[in-house]
Short mmCIF file of C-alpha atoms in Angstrom, two decimals:
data_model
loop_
_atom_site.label_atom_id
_atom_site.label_comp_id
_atom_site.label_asym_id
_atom_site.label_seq_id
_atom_site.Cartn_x
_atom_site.Cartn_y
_atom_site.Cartn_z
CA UNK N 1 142.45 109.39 2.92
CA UNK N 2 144.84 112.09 2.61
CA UNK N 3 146.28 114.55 4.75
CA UNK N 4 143.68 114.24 7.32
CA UNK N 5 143.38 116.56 10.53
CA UNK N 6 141.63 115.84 13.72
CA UNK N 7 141.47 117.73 16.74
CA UNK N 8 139.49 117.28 20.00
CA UNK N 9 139.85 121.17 21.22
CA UNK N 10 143.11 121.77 21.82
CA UNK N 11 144.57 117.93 21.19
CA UNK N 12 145.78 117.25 17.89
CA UNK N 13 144.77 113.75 17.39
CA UNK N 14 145.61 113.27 13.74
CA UNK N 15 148.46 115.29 12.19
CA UNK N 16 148.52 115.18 8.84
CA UNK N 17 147.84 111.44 8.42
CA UNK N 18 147.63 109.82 4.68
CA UNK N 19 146.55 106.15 4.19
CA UNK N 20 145.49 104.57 0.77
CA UNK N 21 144.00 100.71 0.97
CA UNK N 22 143.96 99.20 -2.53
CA UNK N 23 141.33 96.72 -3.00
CA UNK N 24 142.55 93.22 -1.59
CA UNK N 25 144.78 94.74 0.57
CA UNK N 26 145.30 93.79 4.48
CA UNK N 27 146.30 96.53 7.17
CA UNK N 28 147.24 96.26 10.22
CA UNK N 29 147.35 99.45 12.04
CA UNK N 30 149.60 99.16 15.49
CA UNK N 31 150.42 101.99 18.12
CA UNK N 32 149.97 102.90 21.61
CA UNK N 33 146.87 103.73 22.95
CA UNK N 34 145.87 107.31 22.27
CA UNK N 35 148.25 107.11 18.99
CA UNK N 36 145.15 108.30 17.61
CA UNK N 37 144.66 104.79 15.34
CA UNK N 38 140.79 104.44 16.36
CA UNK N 39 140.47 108.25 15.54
CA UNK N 40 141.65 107.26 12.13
CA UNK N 41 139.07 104.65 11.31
CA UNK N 42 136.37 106.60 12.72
CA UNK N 43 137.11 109.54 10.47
CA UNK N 44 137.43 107.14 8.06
CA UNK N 45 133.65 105.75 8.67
CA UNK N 46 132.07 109.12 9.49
CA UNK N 47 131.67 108.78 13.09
CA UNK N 48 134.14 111.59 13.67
CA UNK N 49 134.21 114.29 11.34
CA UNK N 50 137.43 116.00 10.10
CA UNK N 51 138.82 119.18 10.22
CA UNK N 52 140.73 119.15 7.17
CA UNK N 53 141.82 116.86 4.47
CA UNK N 54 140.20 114.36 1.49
CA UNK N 55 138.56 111.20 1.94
CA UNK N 56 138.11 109.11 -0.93
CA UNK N 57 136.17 105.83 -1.98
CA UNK N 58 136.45 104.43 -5.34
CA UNK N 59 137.52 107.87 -6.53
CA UNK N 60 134.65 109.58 -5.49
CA UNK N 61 135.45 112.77 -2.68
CA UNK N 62 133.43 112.14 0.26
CA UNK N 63 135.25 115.05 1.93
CA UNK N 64 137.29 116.90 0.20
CA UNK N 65 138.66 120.81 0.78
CA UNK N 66 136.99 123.60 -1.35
CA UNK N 67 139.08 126.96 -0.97
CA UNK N 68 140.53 125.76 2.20
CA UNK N 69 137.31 124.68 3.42
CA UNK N 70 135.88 121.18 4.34
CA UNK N 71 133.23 119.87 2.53
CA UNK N 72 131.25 117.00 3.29
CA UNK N 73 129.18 115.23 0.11
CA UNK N 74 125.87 115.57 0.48
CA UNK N 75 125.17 112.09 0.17
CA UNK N 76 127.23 110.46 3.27
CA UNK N 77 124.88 107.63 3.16
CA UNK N 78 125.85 106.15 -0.32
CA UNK N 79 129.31 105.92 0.25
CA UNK N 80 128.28 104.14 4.26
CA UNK N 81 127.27 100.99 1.92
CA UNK N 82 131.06 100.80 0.60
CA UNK N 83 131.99 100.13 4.40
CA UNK N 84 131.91 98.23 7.00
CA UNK N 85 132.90 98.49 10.59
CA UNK N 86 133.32 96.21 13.53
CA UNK N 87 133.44 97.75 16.93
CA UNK N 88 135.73 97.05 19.56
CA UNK N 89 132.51 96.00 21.79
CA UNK N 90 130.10 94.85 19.05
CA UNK N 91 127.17 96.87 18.97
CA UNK N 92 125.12 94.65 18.13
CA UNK N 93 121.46 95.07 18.44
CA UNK N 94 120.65 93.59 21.77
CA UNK N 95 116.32 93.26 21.08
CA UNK N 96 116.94 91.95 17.10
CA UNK N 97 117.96 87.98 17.26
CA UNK N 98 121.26 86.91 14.92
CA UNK N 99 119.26 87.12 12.23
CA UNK N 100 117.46 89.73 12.07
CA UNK N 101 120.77 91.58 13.70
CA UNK N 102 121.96 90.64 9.88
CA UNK N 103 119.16 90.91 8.08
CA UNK N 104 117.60 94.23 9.28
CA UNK N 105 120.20 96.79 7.36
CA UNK N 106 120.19 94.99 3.99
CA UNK N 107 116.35 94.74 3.96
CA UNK N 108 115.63 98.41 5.72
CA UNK N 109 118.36 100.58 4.16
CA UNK N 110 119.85 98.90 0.70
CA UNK N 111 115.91 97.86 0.40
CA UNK N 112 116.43 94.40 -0.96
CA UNK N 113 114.16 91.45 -1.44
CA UNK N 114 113.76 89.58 1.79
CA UNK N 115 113.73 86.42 0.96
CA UNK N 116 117.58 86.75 -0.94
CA UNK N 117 118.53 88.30 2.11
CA UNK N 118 117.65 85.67 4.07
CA UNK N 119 119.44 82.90 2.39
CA UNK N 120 122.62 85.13 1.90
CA UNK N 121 123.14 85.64 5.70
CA UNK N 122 122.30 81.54 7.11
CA UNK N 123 125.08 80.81 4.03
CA UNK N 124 127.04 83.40 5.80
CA UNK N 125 126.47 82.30 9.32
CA UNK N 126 126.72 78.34 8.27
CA UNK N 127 130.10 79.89 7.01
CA UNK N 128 130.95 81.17 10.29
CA UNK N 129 130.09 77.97 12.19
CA UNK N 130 127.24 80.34 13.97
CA UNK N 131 123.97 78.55 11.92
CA UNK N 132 122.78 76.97 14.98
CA UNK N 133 123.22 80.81 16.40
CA UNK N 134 120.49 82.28 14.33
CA UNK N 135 117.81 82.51 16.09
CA UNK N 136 119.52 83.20 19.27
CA UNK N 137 119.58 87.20 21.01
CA UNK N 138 123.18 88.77 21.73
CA UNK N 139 123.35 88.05 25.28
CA UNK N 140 122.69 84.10 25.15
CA UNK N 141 126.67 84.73 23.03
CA UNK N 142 129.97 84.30 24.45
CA UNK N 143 132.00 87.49 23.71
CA UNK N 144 133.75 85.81 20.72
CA UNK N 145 130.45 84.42 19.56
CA UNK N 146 129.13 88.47 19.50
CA UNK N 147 132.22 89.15 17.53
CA UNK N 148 131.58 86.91 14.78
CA UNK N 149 128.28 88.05 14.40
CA UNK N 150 129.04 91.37 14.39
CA UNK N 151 131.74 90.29 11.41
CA UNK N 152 129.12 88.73 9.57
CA UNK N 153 126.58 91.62 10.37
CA UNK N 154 129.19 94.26 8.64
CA UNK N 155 129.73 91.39 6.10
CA UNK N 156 125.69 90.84 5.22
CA UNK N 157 126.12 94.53 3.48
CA UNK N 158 128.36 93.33 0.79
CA UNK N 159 131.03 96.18 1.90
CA UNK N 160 134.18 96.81 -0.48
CA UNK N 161 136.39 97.10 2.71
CA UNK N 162 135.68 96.07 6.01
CA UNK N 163 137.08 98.48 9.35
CA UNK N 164 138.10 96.55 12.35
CA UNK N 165 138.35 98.74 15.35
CA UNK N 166 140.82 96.77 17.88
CA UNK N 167 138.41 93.73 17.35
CA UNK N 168 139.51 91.60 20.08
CA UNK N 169 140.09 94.05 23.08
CA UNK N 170 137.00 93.71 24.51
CA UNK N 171 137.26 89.57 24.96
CA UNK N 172 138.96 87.07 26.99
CA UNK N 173 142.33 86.09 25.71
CA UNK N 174 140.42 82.39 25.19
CA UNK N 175 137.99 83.85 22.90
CA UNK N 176 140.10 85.93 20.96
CA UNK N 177 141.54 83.09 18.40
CA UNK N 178 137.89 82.43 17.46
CA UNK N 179 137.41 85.73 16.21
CA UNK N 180 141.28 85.94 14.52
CA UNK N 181 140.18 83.12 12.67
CA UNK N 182 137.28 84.49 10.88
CA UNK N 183 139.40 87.48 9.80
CA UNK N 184 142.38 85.24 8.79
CA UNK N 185 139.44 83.52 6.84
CA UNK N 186 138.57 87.26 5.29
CA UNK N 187 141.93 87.83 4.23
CA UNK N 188 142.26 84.40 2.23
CA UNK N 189 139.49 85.02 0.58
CA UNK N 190 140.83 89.11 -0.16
CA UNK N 191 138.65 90.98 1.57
CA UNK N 192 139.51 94.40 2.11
CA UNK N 193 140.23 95.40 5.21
CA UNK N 194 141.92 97.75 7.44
CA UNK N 195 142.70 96.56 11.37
CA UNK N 196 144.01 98.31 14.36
CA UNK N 197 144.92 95.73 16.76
CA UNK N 198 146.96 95.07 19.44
CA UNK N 199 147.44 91.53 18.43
CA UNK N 200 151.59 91.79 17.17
CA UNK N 201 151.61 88.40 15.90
CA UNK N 202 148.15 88.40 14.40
CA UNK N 203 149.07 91.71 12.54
CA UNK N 204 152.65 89.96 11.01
CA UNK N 205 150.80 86.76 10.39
CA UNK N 206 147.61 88.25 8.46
CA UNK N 207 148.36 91.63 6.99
CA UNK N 208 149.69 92.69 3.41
CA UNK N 209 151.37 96.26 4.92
CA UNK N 210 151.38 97.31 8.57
CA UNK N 211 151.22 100.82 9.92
CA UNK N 212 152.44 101.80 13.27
CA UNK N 213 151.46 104.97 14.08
CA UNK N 214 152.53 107.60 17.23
CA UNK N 215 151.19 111.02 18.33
CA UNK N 216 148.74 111.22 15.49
CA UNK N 217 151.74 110.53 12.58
CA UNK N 218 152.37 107.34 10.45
CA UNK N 219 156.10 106.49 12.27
CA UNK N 220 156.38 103.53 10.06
CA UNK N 221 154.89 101.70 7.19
CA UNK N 222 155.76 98.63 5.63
CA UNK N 223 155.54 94.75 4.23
CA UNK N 224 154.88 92.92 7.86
CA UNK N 225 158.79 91.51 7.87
CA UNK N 226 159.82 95.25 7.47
CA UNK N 227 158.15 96.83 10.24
CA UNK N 228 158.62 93.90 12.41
CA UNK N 229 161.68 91.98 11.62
CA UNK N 230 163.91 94.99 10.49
CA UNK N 231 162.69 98.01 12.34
CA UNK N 232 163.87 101.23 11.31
CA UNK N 233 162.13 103.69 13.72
CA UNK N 234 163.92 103.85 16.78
CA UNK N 235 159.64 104.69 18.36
CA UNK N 236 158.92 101.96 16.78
CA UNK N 237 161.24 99.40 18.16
CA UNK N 238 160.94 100.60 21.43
CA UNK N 239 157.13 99.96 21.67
CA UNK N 240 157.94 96.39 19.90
CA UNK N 241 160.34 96.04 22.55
CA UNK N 242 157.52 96.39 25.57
CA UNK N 243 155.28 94.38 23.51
CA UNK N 244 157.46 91.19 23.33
CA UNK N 245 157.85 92.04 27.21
CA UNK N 246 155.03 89.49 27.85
CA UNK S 1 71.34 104.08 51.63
CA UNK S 2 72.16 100.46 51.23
CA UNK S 3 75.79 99.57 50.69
CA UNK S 4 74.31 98.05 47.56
CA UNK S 5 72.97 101.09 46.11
CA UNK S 6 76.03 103.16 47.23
CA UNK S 7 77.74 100.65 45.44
CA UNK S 8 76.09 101.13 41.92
CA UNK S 9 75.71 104.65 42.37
CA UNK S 10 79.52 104.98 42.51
CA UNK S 11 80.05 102.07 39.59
CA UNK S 12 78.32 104.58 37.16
CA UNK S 13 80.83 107.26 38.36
CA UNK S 14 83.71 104.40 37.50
CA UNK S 15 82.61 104.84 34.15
CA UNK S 16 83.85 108.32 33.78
CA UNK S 17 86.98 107.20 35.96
CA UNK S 18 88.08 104.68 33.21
CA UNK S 19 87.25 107.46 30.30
CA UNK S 20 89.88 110.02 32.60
CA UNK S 21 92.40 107.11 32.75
CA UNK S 22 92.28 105.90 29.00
CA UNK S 23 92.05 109.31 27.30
CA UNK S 24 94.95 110.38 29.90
CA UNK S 25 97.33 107.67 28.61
CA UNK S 26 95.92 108.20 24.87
CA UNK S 27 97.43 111.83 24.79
CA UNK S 28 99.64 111.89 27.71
CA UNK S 29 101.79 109.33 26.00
CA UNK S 30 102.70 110.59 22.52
CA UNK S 31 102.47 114.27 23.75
CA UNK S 32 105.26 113.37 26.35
CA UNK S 33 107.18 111.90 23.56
CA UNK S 34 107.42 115.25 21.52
CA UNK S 35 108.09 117.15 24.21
CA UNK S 36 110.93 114.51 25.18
CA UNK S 37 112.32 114.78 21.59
CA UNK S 38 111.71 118.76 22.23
CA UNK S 39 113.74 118.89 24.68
CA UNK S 40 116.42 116.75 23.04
CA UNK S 41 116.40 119.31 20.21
CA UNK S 42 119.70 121.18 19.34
CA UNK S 43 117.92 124.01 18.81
CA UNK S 44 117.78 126.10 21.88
CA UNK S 45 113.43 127.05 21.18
CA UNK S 46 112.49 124.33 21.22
CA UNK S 47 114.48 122.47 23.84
CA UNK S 48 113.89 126.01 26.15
CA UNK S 49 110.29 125.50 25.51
CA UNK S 50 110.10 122.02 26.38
CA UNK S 51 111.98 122.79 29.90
CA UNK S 52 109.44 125.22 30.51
CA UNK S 53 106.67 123.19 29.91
CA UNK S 54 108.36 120.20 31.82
CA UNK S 55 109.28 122.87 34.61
CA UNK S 56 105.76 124.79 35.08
CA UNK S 57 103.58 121.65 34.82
CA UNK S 58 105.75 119.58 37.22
CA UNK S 59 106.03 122.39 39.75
CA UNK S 60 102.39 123.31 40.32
CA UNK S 61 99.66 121.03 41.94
CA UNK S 62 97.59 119.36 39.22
CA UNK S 63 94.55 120.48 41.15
CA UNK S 64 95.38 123.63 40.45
CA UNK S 65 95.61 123.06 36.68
CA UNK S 66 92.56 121.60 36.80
CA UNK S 67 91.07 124.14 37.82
CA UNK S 68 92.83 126.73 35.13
CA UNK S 69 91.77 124.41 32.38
CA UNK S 70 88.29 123.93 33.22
CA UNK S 71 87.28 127.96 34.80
CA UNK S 72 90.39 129.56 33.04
CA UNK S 73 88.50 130.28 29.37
CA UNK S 74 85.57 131.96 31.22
CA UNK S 75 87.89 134.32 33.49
CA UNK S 76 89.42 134.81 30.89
CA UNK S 77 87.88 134.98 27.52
CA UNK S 78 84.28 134.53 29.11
CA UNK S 79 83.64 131.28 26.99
CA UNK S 80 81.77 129.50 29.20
CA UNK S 81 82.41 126.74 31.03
CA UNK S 82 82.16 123.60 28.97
CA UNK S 83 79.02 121.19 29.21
CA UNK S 84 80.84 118.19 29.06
CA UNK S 85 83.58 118.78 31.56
CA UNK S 86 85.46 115.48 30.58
CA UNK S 87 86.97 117.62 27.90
CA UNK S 88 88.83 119.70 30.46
CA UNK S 89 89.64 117.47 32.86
CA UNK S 90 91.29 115.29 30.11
CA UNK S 91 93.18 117.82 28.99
CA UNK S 92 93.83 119.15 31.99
CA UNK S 93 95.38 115.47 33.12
CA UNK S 94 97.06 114.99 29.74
CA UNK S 95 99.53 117.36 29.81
CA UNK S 96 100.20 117.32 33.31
CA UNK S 97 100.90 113.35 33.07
CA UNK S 98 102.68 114.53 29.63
CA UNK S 99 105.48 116.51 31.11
CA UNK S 100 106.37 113.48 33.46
CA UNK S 101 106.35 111.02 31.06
CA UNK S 102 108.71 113.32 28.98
CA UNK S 103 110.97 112.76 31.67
CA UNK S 104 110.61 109.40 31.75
CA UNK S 105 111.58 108.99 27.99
CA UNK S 106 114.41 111.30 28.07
CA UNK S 107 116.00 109.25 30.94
CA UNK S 108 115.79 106.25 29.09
CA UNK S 109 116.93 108.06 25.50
CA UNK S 110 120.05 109.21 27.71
CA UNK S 111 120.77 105.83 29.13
CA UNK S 112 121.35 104.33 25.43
CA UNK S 113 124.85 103.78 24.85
CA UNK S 114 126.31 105.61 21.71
CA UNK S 115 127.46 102.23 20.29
CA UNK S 116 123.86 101.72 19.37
CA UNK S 117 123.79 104.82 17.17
CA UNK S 118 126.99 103.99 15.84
CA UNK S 119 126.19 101.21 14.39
CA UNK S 120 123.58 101.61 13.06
CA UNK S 121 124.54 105.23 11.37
CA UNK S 122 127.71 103.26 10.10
CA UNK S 123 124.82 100.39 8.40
CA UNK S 124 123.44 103.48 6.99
CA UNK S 125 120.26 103.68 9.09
CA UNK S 126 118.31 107.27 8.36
CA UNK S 127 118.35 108.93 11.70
CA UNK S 128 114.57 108.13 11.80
CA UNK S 129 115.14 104.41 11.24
CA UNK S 130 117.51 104.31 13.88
CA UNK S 131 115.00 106.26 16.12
CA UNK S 132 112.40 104.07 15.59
CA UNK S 133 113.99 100.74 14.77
CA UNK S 134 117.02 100.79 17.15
CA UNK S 135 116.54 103.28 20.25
CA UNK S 136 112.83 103.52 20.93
CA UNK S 137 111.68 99.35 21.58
CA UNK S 138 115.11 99.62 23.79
CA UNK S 139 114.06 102.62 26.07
CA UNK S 140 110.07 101.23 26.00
CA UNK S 141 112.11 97.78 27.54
CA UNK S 142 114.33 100.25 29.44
CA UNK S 143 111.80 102.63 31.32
CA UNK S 144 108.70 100.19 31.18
CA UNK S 145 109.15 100.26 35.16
CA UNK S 146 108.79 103.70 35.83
CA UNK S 147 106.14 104.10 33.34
CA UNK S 148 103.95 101.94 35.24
CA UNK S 149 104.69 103.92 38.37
CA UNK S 150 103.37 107.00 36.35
CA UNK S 151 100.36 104.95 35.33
CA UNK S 152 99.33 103.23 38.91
CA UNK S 153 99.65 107.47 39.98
CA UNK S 154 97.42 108.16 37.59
CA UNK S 155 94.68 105.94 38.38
CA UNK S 156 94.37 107.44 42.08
CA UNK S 157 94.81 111.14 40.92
CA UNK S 158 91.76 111.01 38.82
CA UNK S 159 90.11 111.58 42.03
CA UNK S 160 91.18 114.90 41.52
CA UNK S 161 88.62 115.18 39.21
CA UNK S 162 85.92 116.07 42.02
CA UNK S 163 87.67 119.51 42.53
CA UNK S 164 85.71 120.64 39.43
CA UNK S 165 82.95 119.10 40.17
CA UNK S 166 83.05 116.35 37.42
CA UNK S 167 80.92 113.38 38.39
CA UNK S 168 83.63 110.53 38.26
CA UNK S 169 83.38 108.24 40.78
CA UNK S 170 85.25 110.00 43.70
CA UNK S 171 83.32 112.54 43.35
CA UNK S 172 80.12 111.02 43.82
CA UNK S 173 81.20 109.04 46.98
CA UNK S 174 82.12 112.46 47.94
CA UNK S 175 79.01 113.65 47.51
CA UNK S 176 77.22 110.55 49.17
CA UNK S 177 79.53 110.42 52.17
CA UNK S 178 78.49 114.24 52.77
CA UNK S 179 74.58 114.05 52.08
CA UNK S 180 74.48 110.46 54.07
CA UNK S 181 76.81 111.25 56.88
CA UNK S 182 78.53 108.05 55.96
CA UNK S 183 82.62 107.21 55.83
CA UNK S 184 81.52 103.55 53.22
CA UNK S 185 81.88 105.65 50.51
CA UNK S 186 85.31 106.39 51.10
CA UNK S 187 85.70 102.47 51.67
CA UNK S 188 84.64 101.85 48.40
CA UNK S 189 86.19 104.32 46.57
CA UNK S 190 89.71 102.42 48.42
CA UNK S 191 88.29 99.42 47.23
CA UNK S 192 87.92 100.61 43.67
CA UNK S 193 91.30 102.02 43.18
CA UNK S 194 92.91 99.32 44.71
CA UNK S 195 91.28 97.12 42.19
CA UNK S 196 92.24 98.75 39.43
CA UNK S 197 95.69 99.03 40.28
CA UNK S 198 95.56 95.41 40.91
CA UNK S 199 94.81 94.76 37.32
CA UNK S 200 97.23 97.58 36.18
CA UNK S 201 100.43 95.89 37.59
CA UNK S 202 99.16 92.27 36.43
CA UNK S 203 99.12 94.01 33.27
CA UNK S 204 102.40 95.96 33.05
CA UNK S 205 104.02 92.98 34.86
CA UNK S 206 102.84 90.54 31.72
CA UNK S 207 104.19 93.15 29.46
CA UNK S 208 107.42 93.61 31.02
CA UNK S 209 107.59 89.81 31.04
CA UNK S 210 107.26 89.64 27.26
CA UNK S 211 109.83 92.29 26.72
CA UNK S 212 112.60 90.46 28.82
CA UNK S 213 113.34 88.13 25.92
CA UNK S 214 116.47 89.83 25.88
CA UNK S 215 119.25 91.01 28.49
CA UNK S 216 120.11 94.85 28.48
#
């Protein structure tokens, strides 16, 4: 994505905002609320559109600027398979068991054989500890339990990079390790993927490069000892500052 | 008159009751659904059309529509008033029962959180996947309760029928009370309805049973 602009009426949410994500790559994305970090990965995923800028996947434009105009490709839905996202409060499919939760986008939209399918997501749910969970509906889960399946639902796809959209903010501090585990798990096994978080020690722990961003701009960018253990920004140490607070 | 004869007499008129209900619900139902999705619809015709419709057929006595359906072609275009007045009647019933049920859905479209579009437009869902696949079993779960208001209504207002003189059963108690002087029929015409509506809840109540598998 590069030099992307997003307004809501008269609020400038994104200013001019470039991120690239090589493949393998961890990010963390940090910031205050309204630092317009979920606005980024929703762009990103075509839930919001943009007013200006390029977004990019595996060097094909699917926005790009054409005499200063936007232009969205015309086929949005091919470059949805490269991605995944996990919402801050799941989404998951409350009538569709585990399963079929899993099963139902692979089968339906990338039109694959059943049967594969199938197999694929119990190996991916025995993976997750959740095999016992397949056959179960959303709300007989714990909040962390909906998490994971909503990881492995994004994951059934077979997405280049995987969005995480403040993963854990909607769960009890309990059930939050649960669900940092299976992304830990991701990133040791080099999944792509791009996280805003409010987790500080999570993001230093897990993530290749970490962003904190302010007011719609990237304030600072760097390896996770950088950003966190030599701070340059003077924004940035200040909102470190009220985060080690508690 | 026996009560026995009045009885059968009026069970043959039941016959035509049932054929008002069923063909109501057969049409009422998907009709209601376009115009729901009408009214839904970004662009303003069709969405000011659907209000309209919505707004004219809930505002004016379905007696009265009944009455346009079934004599309105003659005063009008002097085609004569059907044989077979079912056909009016149904139609009549059907889009009245149409414009409420429109309602009904667009409640429960409304009520769906935007998550559940989300998601599944970020899967890749066509919007008509995620129509069919994701929203619509959710608001059928969601507004299963006031649909079976609409339908329990529905069996009582066929009585409306008798105001064009179709012989359902209403009407011919009607016409039995008057010629015999008698208040039974109107006993068993209460009887009757209540009947029916007993079986109607039993029935919605077993299929909102089978549809709570699942926790909104």
């Amino acid at each position: 994505m590069t030099n992307i602009q997003k307004s809501f009426g008269t609020n400038h949410v994104l200013k001019d905002i470039s991120l690239h994500v090589d493949k393998g790559e961890v990010i963390s994305i940090i910031g205050p609320s309204g630092s317009g970090k979920s606005t980024l990965l929703r762009c990103a995923t075509f839930l919001e559109t943009i007013d200006a800028g390029t977004i990019t996947y595996d060097d094909k434009d699917a926005a790009h600027m054409v005499n200063g105009k936007l232009v969205y490709a015309k086929n949005l839905n091919d470059f949805r398979h490269i991605f995944g996202l996990v919402f801050q409060n799941f989404n998951l499919f409350p009538h569709y068991s585990v399963l079929k939760n899993m099963m139902d986008a692979p089968v339906s939209v990338l039109k694959r054989n059943k049967a594969e399918v199938r197999e694929e997501c119990l190996a991916l749910l025995a993976k997750m500890g959740l095999e016992d969970k397949a056959d179960s509906y959303p709300c007989e889960l714990s909040g962390g339990q909906q998490q994971r399946v909503s990881i492995v639902r994004a994951l059934a796809m077979n997405p280049e990079i995987l969005f995480f959209d403040e993963p854990t903010s909607a769960l009890d501090p309990e059930l939050t390790g649960e669900v940092l585990k299976v992304i830990k798990q991701l990133a040791e096994e080099k999944m792509t993927m791009v996280i805003v978080t409010h987790e500080m020690a999570f993001a230093r722990a897990v993530s290749d490069r970490v962003i904190f961003m302010d007011k719609g701009v990237v304030v600072e960018e760097g390896r996770p000892e950088e950003v966190f253990g030599n701070t340059q920004s003077e924004r940035t140490k200040q909102f470190l500052k009220n985060y080690n607070k508690d | 008159m026996t009560l026995m004869t009045i009885f059968v007499k009026m069970a043959e008129g039941f016959e035509k009751t049932c054929a008002i209900f069923f063909l109501t619900l057969l049409f009422a139902i998907p009709l209601g659904m376009i115009i729901a999705l009408l009214r839904g619809s970004k662009f303003r015709i069709f969405s000011g059309f659907a209000k309209v419709y919505i707004s004219v057929l809930r505002g004016t006595p379905l007696m009265l529509q009944l009455i346009a359906v079934t004599y309105g072609p003659y005063y009008l275009f002097g085609i004569s008033v059907s044989r077979n007045k079912l056909i009016p009647v149904v139609v009549a019933f059907a889009i009245n029962y149409a414009a409420y049920f429109a309602e009904i859905y667009r409640s429960g479209i409304e009520s769906m959180p935007v998550g559940q579009y989300e998601a599944a437009q970020v899967l890749g869902y066509s919007r008509i996947q995620t129509f069919f696949k994701i929203i619509l079993p959710q608001v059928v779960r969601r507004i299963l309760p006031s649909v079976t208001n609409e339908i329990v209504t529905l069996v009582k207002d066929t009585s409306l029928a008798f105001t064009v003189s179709y012989q359902e059963m209403f009407t011919i108690g009607k016409q039995i009370a008057n010629s015999q002087t008698s208040f039974v029929p109107f006993v068993v015409a209460g009887i009757f309805y209540y009947l029916f509506n007993v079986i109607v809840s039993f029935v919605m109540g077993r299929v909102e049973k089978k549809m709570s598998y699942y926790k909104i």
